[in-house]
Coordinates of C-alpha atoms and ligand atoms in Angstrom, one line a residue:
X278 CA -5.6 5.7 16.0
X279 CA -8.8 6.9 14.4
X280 CA -9.6 5.4 11.1
X281 CA -9.5 8.0 8.3
X282 CA -13.0 9.0 7.4
X283 CA -12.6 10.6 3.9
X284 CA -10.6 10.2 0.8
X285 CA -8.4 13.2 1.4
X286 CA -7.6 12.3 5.0
X287 CA -3.9 12.3 5.7
X288 CA -1.4 10.6 8.0
X289 CA 1.3 12.7 9.6
X290 CA 4.7 11.4 8.8
X291 CA 7.7 11.5 11.2
X292 CA 8.8 14.9 9.9
X293 CA 5.4 16.5 10.2
X294 CA 4.6 16.3 6.5
X295 CA 1.1 14.8 5.8
X296 CA 0.4 12.1 3.3
X297 CA -3.0 10.9 2.0
X298 CA -3.9 7.4 3.4
X299 CA -5.2 6.4 0.0
X300 CA -3.6 7.0 -3.4
X301 CA -3.5 5.7 -7.0
X302 CA -0.8 3.3 -8.2
X303 CA 0.3 3.3 -11.8
X304 CA 2.6 0.3 -12.1
X305 CA 2.4 -1.4 -15.5
X306 CA 0.5 1.5 -17.1
X307 CA 2.3 2.6 -20.2
X308 CA 2.6 6.2 -21.4
X309 CA -0.5 7.3 -23.3
X310 CA -4.0 8.4 -23.0
X311 CA -5.1 5.5 -20.7
X312 CA -2.5 6.6 -18.2
X313 CA -3.3 10.3 -18.4
X314 CA -7.0 9.7 -18.1
X315 CA -6.5 7.4 -15.1
X316 CA -4.6 10.0 -13.3
X317 CA -7.1 12.7 -14.2
X318 CA -10.0 10.5 -13.3
X319 CA -8.5 9.7 -9.9
X320 CA -7.9 13.4 -9.1
X321 CA -11.3 14.4 -10.4
X322 CA -12.9 11.8 -8.0
X323 CA -11.0 13.1 -5.0
X324 CA -7.7 11.2 -4.9
X325 CA -4.8 13.4 -4.0
X326 CA -1.9 11.0 -4.0
X327 CA -0.2 9.4 -7.0
X328 CA 2.5 6.7 -6.8
X329 CA 4.9 6.3 -9.7
X330 CA 8.6 5.3 -10.2
X331 CA 11.3 5.9 -12.7
X332 CA 11.3 2.3 -13.7
X333 CA 7.6 2.4 -14.6
X334 CA 8.6 4.6 -17.5
X335 CA 5.4 6.6 -17.2
X336 CA 6.4 9.7 -15.3
X337 CA 5.8 12.0 -18.2
X338 CA 2.2 10.9 -18.6
X339 CA 1.6 11.1 -14.8
X340 CA 3.0 14.6 -15.0
X341 CA 0.6 15.4 -17.8
X342 CA -2.4 14.1 -15.9
X343 CA -1.4 16.1 -12.9
X344 CA -0.8 19.3 -14.9
X345 CA -4.1 19.0 -16.7
X346 CA -6.0 18.2 -13.5
X347 CA -4.5 21.2 -11.6
X348 CA -5.6 23.4 -14.4
X349 CA -9.1 22.0 -15.0
X350 CA -10.0 21.7 -11.3
X351 CA -8.2 24.9 -10.3
X352 CA -6.2 23.1 -7.6
X353 CA -3.0 24.2 -6.1
X354 CA 0.0 21.9 -6.5
X355 CA 0.3 21.6 -2.7
X356 CA -3.0 19.7 -2.6
X357 CA -1.4 16.8 -4.4
X358 CA 1.1 14.3 -3.0
X359 CA 3.4 12.8 -5.6
X360 CA 5.7 9.9 -5.0
X361 CA 8.4 8.5 -7.2
X362 CA 11.3 6.1 -6.7
X363 CA 14.9 5.9 -7.7
X364 CA 15.7 2.8 -9.7
X365 CA 18.4 0.2 -8.8
X366 CA 20.7 1.2 -11.7
X367 CA 20.8 4.8 -10.4
X368 CA 21.7 4.0 -6.8
X369 CA 24.8 6.0 -5.8
X370 CA 25.3 9.5 -4.5
X371 CA 25.8 11.4 -7.8
X372 CA 23.7 8.9 -9.8
X373 CA 20.7 9.3 -7.5
X374 CA 21.0 13.1 -7.5
X375 CA 21.0 13.0 -11.3
X376 CA 18.1 10.5 -11.4
X377 CA 16.0 12.8 -9.2
X378 CA 16.5 15.7 -11.7
X379 CA 15.3 13.4 -14.6
X380 CA 12.3 12.3 -12.6
X381 CA 11.3 15.8 -11.7
X382 CA 11.7 17.0 -15.3
X383 CA 9.6 14.2 -16.6
X384 CA 6.9 14.8 -14.1
X385 CA 7.1 18.6 -14.9
X386 CA 7.2 19.4 -11.2
X387 CA 9.5 21.6 -9.1
X388 CA 9.4 19.4 -6.0
X389 CA 8.4 15.9 -5.1
X390 CA 6.4 15.0 -2.0
X391 CA 8.0 11.6 -1.4
X392 CA 11.1 10.1 -3.0
X393 CA 11.9 6.4 -2.3
X394 CA 14.8 4.0 -2.8
X395 CA 12.9 1.4 -4.8
X396 CA 14.9 -1.7 -3.8
X397 CA 17.6 -2.3 -1.1
X398 CA 20.4 -3.2 -3.5
X399 CA 23.3 -4.4 -1.2
X400 CA 26.2 -2.1 -1.0
X401 CA 24.4 0.8 -2.8
X402 CA 21.5 2.0 -0.7
X403 CA 23.5 3.9 1.8
X404 CA 25.1 6.2 -0.8
X405 CA 21.7 6.7 -2.4
X406 CA 20.2 7.6 1.0
X407 CA 22.9 10.3 1.4
X408 CA 21.6 11.8 -1.9
X409 CA 18.0 11.6 -0.7
X410 CA 19.0 13.4 2.5
X411 CA 20.7 16.1 0.5
X412 CA 17.6 16.5 -1.7
X413 CA 15.5 16.7 1.5
X414 CA 17.8 19.3 3.1
X415 CA 17.5 21.4 0.0
X416 CA 13.7 21.2 0.1
X417 CA 13.5 19.5 -3.3
X418 CA 11.5 16.7 -1.7
X419 CA 9.2 17.0 1.3
X420 CA 9.8 13.5 2.6
X421 CA 12.2 10.7 1.9
X422 CA 11.7 7.0 2.4
X423 CA 12.5 3.5 1.2
X424 CA 10.7 0.6 -0.4
X425 CA 11.1 -3.1 -0.1
X426 CA 13.4 -2.7 2.9
X427 CA 13.4 -5.6 5.4
X428 CA 14.0 -5.0 9.1
X429 CA 17.7 -5.8 8.7
X430 CA 18.1 -3.3 5.8
X431 CA 16.4 -0.6 7.9
X432 CA 18.6 -1.4 10.9
X433 CA 21.7 -1.2 8.7
X434 CA 20.5 2.1 7.1
X435 CA 19.7 3.6 10.4
X436 CA 23.2 3.1 11.7
X437 CA 24.4 5.9 9.3
X438 CA 21.3 7.8 8.4
X439 CA 20.8 11.4 9.6
X440 CA 17.2 11.3 8.5
X441 CA 14.9 8.4 9.5
X442 CA 12.9 7.2 6.5
X443 CA 9.4 8.6 6.7
X444 CA 7.9 5.7 4.8
X445 CA 8.6 2.0 3.9
X446 CA 6.5 1.0 0.9
X447 CA 6.3 -2.8 0.9
X448 CA 4.2 -5.6 -0.6
X449 CA 1.4 -6.0 1.8
X450 CA -2.1 -7.7 1.5
X451 CA -4.1 -10.3 3.4
X452 CA -1.8 -13.1 2.2
X453 CA 1.4 -11.1 3.3
X454 CA 0.6 -9.1 6.4
X455 CA 4.1 -8.1 7.2
X456 CA 3.7 -7.9 10.9
X457 CA 7.5 -7.7 11.6
X458 CA 7.9 -4.6 9.4
X459 CA 4.7 -3.1 10.7
X460 CA 5.9 -3.5 14.3
X461 CA 9.3 -2.1 13.5
X462 CA 7.8 0.8 11.6
X463 CA 5.6 1.6 14.5
X464 CA 8.5 1.5 17.0
X465 CA 10.7 3.8 14.8
X466 CA 8.1 6.1 13.3
X467 CA 8.3 4.7 9.8
X468 CA 4.9 4.8 8.1
X469 CA 4.0 1.5 6.3
X470 CA 2.6 1.8 2.8
X471 CA 1.1 -1.2 1.0
X472 CA 2.0 -2.0 -2.6
X473 CA -0.1 -4.6 -4.5
X474 CA -2.7 -4.2 -1.8
X475 CA -5.1 -6.3 -4.0
X476 CA -2.3 -8.8 -4.7
X477 CA -2.7 -7.7 -8.3
X478 CA -6.2 -9.1 -8.4
X479 CA -5.4 -12.6 -7.0
X480 CA -7.4 -12.2 -3.9
X481 CA -10.7 -11.2 -5.6
X482 CA -12.2 -14.7 -5.2
X483 CA -10.9 -15.4 -1.7
X484 CA -13.8 -17.1 0.2
X485 CA -13.3 -15.4 3.6
X486 CA -13.0 -12.0 2.0
X487 CA -16.0 -12.8 -0.1
X488 CA -18.2 -13.6 2.8
X489 CA -17.1 -10.4 4.7
X490 CA -17.7 -8.4 1.5
X491 CA -21.2 -9.9 1.0
X492 CA -22.0 -9.1 4.6
X493 CA -21.2 -5.5 4.2
X494 CA -22.6 -5.2 0.6
X495 CA -19.1 -4.2 -0.6
X496 CA -16.6 -5.7 -3.0
X497 CA -13.5 -7.7 -2.0
X498 CA -11.3 -4.9 -3.2
X499 CA -13.1 -2.4 -0.9
X500 CA -12.8 -4.8 2.1
X501 CA -9.0 -5.1 1.6
X502 CA -8.5 -1.3 1.2
X503 CA -10.6 -0.7 4.3
X504 CA -8.6 -3.4 6.2
X505 CA -5.4 -1.4 5.3
X506 CA -6.8 1.8 6.6
X507 CA -8.2 0.3 9.8
X508 CA -4.7 -1.0 10.4
X509 CA -3.1 2.4 9.8
X510 CA -1.5 1.4 6.6
X511 CA -1.2 3.8 3.6
X512 CA -2.5 2.0 0.5
X513 CA -2.3 2.7 -3.3
X514 CA -4.5 0.3 -5.3
X515 CA -3.9 0.6 -9.1
X516 CA -6.7 0.8 -11.6
X517 CA -7.0 2.5 -14.9
X518 CA -10.8 1.9 -15.0
X519 CA -12.8 4.9 -13.8
X520 CA -15.5 2.7 -12.2
X521 CA -12.9 0.9 -10.1
X522 CA -11.0 4.1 -9.3
X523 CA -14.3 5.2 -7.8
X524 CA -15.0 1.8 -6.2
X525 CA -11.6 1.6 -4.5
X526 CA -12.2 5.0 -2.8
X527 CA -15.8 4.3 -1.7
X528 CA -14.8 2.8 1.6
X529 CA -15.7 5.4 4.0
X530 CA -19.3 4.4 4.6
X531 CA -18.7 1.1 6.3
X532 CA -16.6 -0.4 9.1
X533 CA -15.0 -3.8 9.5
X534 CA -15.7 -5.3 12.9
X535 CA -13.0 -6.6 15.2
X536 CA -14.0 -10.1 14.2
X537 CA -13.8 -9.2 10.4
X538 CA -10.3 -7.7 11.0
X539 CA -9.2 -10.9 12.9
X540 CA -10.5 -13.1 10.2
X541 CA -8.6 -11.2 7.5
X542 CA -5.5 -11.1 9.7
X543 CA -5.7 -14.9 9.9
X544 CA -5.4 -15.2 6.2
X545 CA -1.7 -14.4 6.2
X546 CA 0.5 -17.1 4.6
X547 CA 3.6 -15.0 3.8
X548 CA 2.9 -15.4 0.1
X549 CA 4.3 -12.8 -2.3
X550 CA 3.2 -11.8 -5.7
X551 CA 6.3 -9.8 -6.3
X552 CA 10.0 -10.4 -5.7
X553 CA 11.5 -11.2 -2.3
X554 CA 13.7 -8.3 -1.1
X555 CA 16.2 -10.7 0.3
X556 CA 16.6 -12.5 -3.0
X557 CA 16.2 -10.4 -6.0
X558 CA 18.6 -9.7 -8.9
X559 CA 17.7 -6.7 -11.0
Ligands
NDP158 P1 -2.9 -4.0 -7.1 O1 -2.8 -4.9 -6.0 O2 -3.2 -2.6 -6.8 O3 -3.8 -4.6 -8.2 C1 -4.0 -4.0 -9.4 C2 -4.9 -4.9 -10.3 O4 -6.1 -5.1 -9.7 C3 -5.0 -4.4 -11.7 O5 -5.1 -5.5 -12.5 C4 -6.4 -3.8 -11.6 O6 -7.0 -3.8 -12.9 C5 -7.1 -4.7 -10.6 N1 -8.1 -3.9 -9.8 C6 -8.0 -2.7 -9.2 N2 -9.1 -2.4 -8.6 C7 -10.0 -3.4 -8.7 C8 -11.3 -3.6 -8.3 N3 -12.0 -2.8 -7.5 N4 -11.9 -4.8 -8.7 C9 -11.3 -5.7 -9.5 N5 -10.0 -5.5 -9.9 C10 -9.4 -4.4 -9.6 O7 -1.4 -4.1 -7.9 P2 -0.2 -3.2 -8.2 O8 0.9 -4.1 -8.3 O9 -0.5 -2.3 -9.3 O10 0.1 -2.3 -6.8 C11 -0.4 -1.1 -6.6 C12 0.6 0.0 -6.7 O11 1.7 -0.2 -5.8 C13 1.3 0.0 -8.1 O12 0.5 0.5 -9.1 C14 2.6 0.8 -7.8 O13 2.2 2.2 -7.8 C15 2.9 0.3 -6.4 N6 3.9 -0.8 -6.5 C16 5.1 -0.6 -5.9 C17 6.1 -1.6 -5.9 C18 7.4 -1.4 -5.3 O14 8.3 -2.2 -5.5 N7 7.6 -0.3 -4.5 C19 5.9 -2.9 -6.6 C20 4.5 -3.0 -7.2 C21 3.6 -2.1 -7.1 P3 -7.6 -2.6 -13.7 O15 -6.5 -1.6 -13.8 O16 -7.9 -3.2 -15.0 O17 -8.8 -2.1 -12.9

């Protein structure tokens, strides 16, 4: 694949819908002006994808930031790509349909671009997937996918699914390179999207990344985000600071060499910053 060369470049998902390679995450950002301003700042600086979730309890502010941006920048809704996720407590056919309505109302939108099952709760995700398929069939969401699904969850889901998930959003960064899920995604047409791409800030002193960053005159965050894109991984770094929102998207003016990429790949140690999808309880 050719590495995307601008902030609004998109990947084509398995149903033909296109999704920006780079977006803004808003986990752990509470409702309020900081959130609204972060969303507005990102869109103003060229981001076109925003990733939220029902459980982040910030869909209303994300919606406000989107609405104000569309108006101020005179952009059509179709230019944006908005993702949300159904929370564990709402997994079930009727429950998930109802949760989707709440999400859409909070966001103030009449459709979503991507709706994900947030976690693979045993015994529940198949019914929720039927609901997502129904929402997709009705055109209320342009693409449907999953998050935190391991290979065995996907294999199980695919036994009954009528629609193959378009995306699997998983924890992925240089300390957790997720090769198994990337290979599976490639074989089955499921786009991988990295959450906590910066490992929530824990990689920002990593010596190998530091030396590569210095060599390119870039920051460690920029090197990681570039590594994602050169690997064909959609990525959604979170920041509420305008200068970092700009920094994280200023990655189209340099290229990591094959040797840089190999050095970063070699950092993998299967270490997570978030919960293990095979052993979570919430
Ligand atoms: P990230 O790996 O994106 O790291 C965010 C942290 O890094 C924040 O503390 C931020 O601080 C800081 N940061 C951002 N940019 C820079 C920079 N250039 N230099 C220095 N520090 C920086 O963590 P997240 O967990 O937020 O992951 C990203 C997104 O992924 C989430 O926001 C969410 O949308 C999604 N996600 C999905 C999950 C799922 O289960 N599906 C789970 C977790 C996340 P500051 O804001 O102060 O700049």
